[in-house]
Amino acid sequence: MTTKRTGRTAAKSVPGLRPHVLVLHGPNLNLLGSREPKHYGLATLDDINRALTARGDDAGAQVETFQHNHEGALIDRIHQAARDHVDFIVINPAGYTHTSVALRDALAGTAIPFVEVHLSNIYSRETFRHHSYFSDLAVGVISGLGAQGYELALEYALRHLQDRTPHGSQKTEKAH
Ligand code: CA2
C-alpha cells in the first residue's frame, strides 16, 4: 500500500497498465446545455465527456465517464472503480456536494485520489453552497472555470499518473 501526504491509505493501481481515470457527474448535470447557462455554460454533458475521452486517448489513458441522478448509483460506481483499480477520479458531486456524507464516505473508503470540480464558483453563490463534504479529502478543488475545470482536472490527473514510478508510488515533490 502507498500512503498519501494526508496519511490516508491510497488504493493500489495495477502496475504496467495505462492510466485509468473515472469522471463522475452528479445529479442534474445531464441537463447541462439546456438550462441555466448563466451558471453552467452552454456545453452539454456529451460535449464535456467527448472532450475528456478524446484527451485521454491522446495521452494513452483510459478515461471513463458516468453521470447519475441517484446517490446510491454514484456510490456503487465508486466501489466498482476500486475493484477496477481506477487510478484517479474527477468528480462534480453537484447538489450532493453540500449534503452527502454517504458519497464522501465512499470516496474516503476507496481512497482513490480525486479532484473536485464545479462549473460555477460555489463561493460566489448562496451560502448553502459554500460548504462541501468533499473538499478536505480532495487532492484539489476547481470551482468557477466552467467546462474547462474538468479539462484542467484531467490534465492534473494525467501528469500526476505519468509521474508514477513503475511500482505505482509517487516521485517525491520538489520544493519550490
Ligand atoms: O457548479 C457546479 O458544478 C455545481 O456542482 C452544480 C450543482 C450545484 O448544486 C452545485 O452547488 C454547484 C447543480 C447541477 C445542476 O445542473 C444543472 C444544469 C443545467 C440545468 C439545471 C441544472
Coordinates of N, CA and C and ligand atoms in Angstrom, one line a residue, residues 27-29 31-36 39-40 92-98 117-122 125 128-129 150, ligand 1:
P27 N -26.1 14.6 -9.7 CA -27.4 14.8 -10.2 C -27.7 16.1 -11.0
N28 N -28.5 16.0 -12.0 CA -29.0 17.1 -12.8 C -28.0 17.6 -13.9
L29 N -26.8 17.1 -13.8 CA -25.8 17.5 -14.8 C -26.1 17.0 -16.2
L31 N -28.6 17.7 -17.5 CA -29.4 18.9 -18.1 C -28.5 20.0 -18.7
L32 N -27.2 19.8 -18.5 CA -26.3 20.8 -19.0 C -26.5 21.2 -20.5
G33 N -26.4 22.5 -20.7 CA -26.6 23.0 -22.1 C -28.0 23.3 -22.4
S34 N -28.9 22.9 -21.6 CA -30.3 23.2 -21.9 C -30.9 24.3 -21.1
R35 N -30.4 24.5 -19.8 CA -30.9 25.5 -18.9 C -29.8 26.1 -18.1
E36 N -30.1 27.2 -17.5 CA -29.2 27.9 -16.5 C -27.8 28.1 -17.1
H39 N -25.1 30.0 -15.0 CA -24.2 29.3 -14.0 C -23.4 28.3 -14.6
Y40 N -23.9 27.5 -15.6 CA -23.3 26.3 -16.0 C -22.8 26.2 -17.5
N92 N -17.7 15.9 -10.1 CA -18.5 17.0 -9.8 C -19.7 16.4 -9.0
P93 N -19.8 16.5 -7.7 CA -20.9 15.8 -7.0 C -22.2 16.6 -7.1
A94 N -22.1 17.8 -7.8 CA -23.3 18.6 -8.0 C -24.0 18.9 -6.7
G95 N -25.3 18.7 -6.6 CA -26.0 19.0 -5.3 C -25.6 18.2 -4.1
Y96 N -25.1 17.0 -4.4 CA -24.6 16.2 -3.3 C -23.3 16.7 -2.6
T97 N -22.7 17.7 -3.3 CA -21.5 18.4 -2.7 C -21.9 18.9 -1.3
H98 N -23.1 19.4 -1.2 CA -23.5 20.1 0.1 C -24.3 19.2 1.0
V117 N -14.6 19.1 -8.9 CA -14.8 20.2 -9.9 C -16.2 20.7 -9.8
H118 N -16.3 22.0 -9.9 CA -17.6 22.7 -10.0 C -17.6 23.7 -11.2
L119 N -18.6 23.6 -12.0 CA -18.7 24.6 -13.1 C -18.7 26.0 -12.7
S120 N -19.6 26.2 -11.7 CA -19.8 27.6 -11.2 C -18.9 27.8 -10.0
N121 N -18.7 29.1 -9.6 CA -17.9 29.4 -8.4 C -18.9 29.3 -7.2
I122 N -18.8 28.2 -6.5 CA -19.7 27.9 -5.4 C -19.6 29.0 -4.3
R125 N -21.9 32.1 -4.7 CA -23.4 31.8 -4.8 C -24.0 31.8 -3.4
F128 N -25.4 28.3 1.3 CA -25.5 26.8 1.5 C -24.6 26.1 0.5
R129 N -24.1 26.8 -0.5 CA -23.2 26.1 -1.5 C -21.8 26.3 -1.1
Y150 N -13.0 20.8 -15.8 CA -12.9 19.3 -16.0 C -11.6 19.0 -16.7
Ligands
CA2_1 O1 -21.2 24.4 -10.2 C1 -21.4 23.2 -10.2 O2 -20.8 22.5 -11.0 C2 -22.3 22.6 -9.1 O3 -21.7 21.4 -8.7 C3 -23.6 22.3 -9.9 C4 -24.8 21.8 -9.0 C5 -24.9 22.7 -7.8 O4 -25.9 22.2 -6.9 C6 -23.6 23.0 -7.0 O5 -23.9 23.9 -6.0 C7 -22.6 23.5 -8.0 C8 -26.1 21.8 -9.8 C9 -26.0 21.0 -11.0 C10 -27.3 21.2 -11.8 O6 -27.0 21.3 -13.1 C11 -28.0 21.9 -14.0 C12 -27.6 22.1 -15.3 C13 -28.5 22.6 -16.1 C14 -29.7 23.0 -15.7 C15 -30.1 22.8 -14.4 C16 -29.2 22.2 -13.5

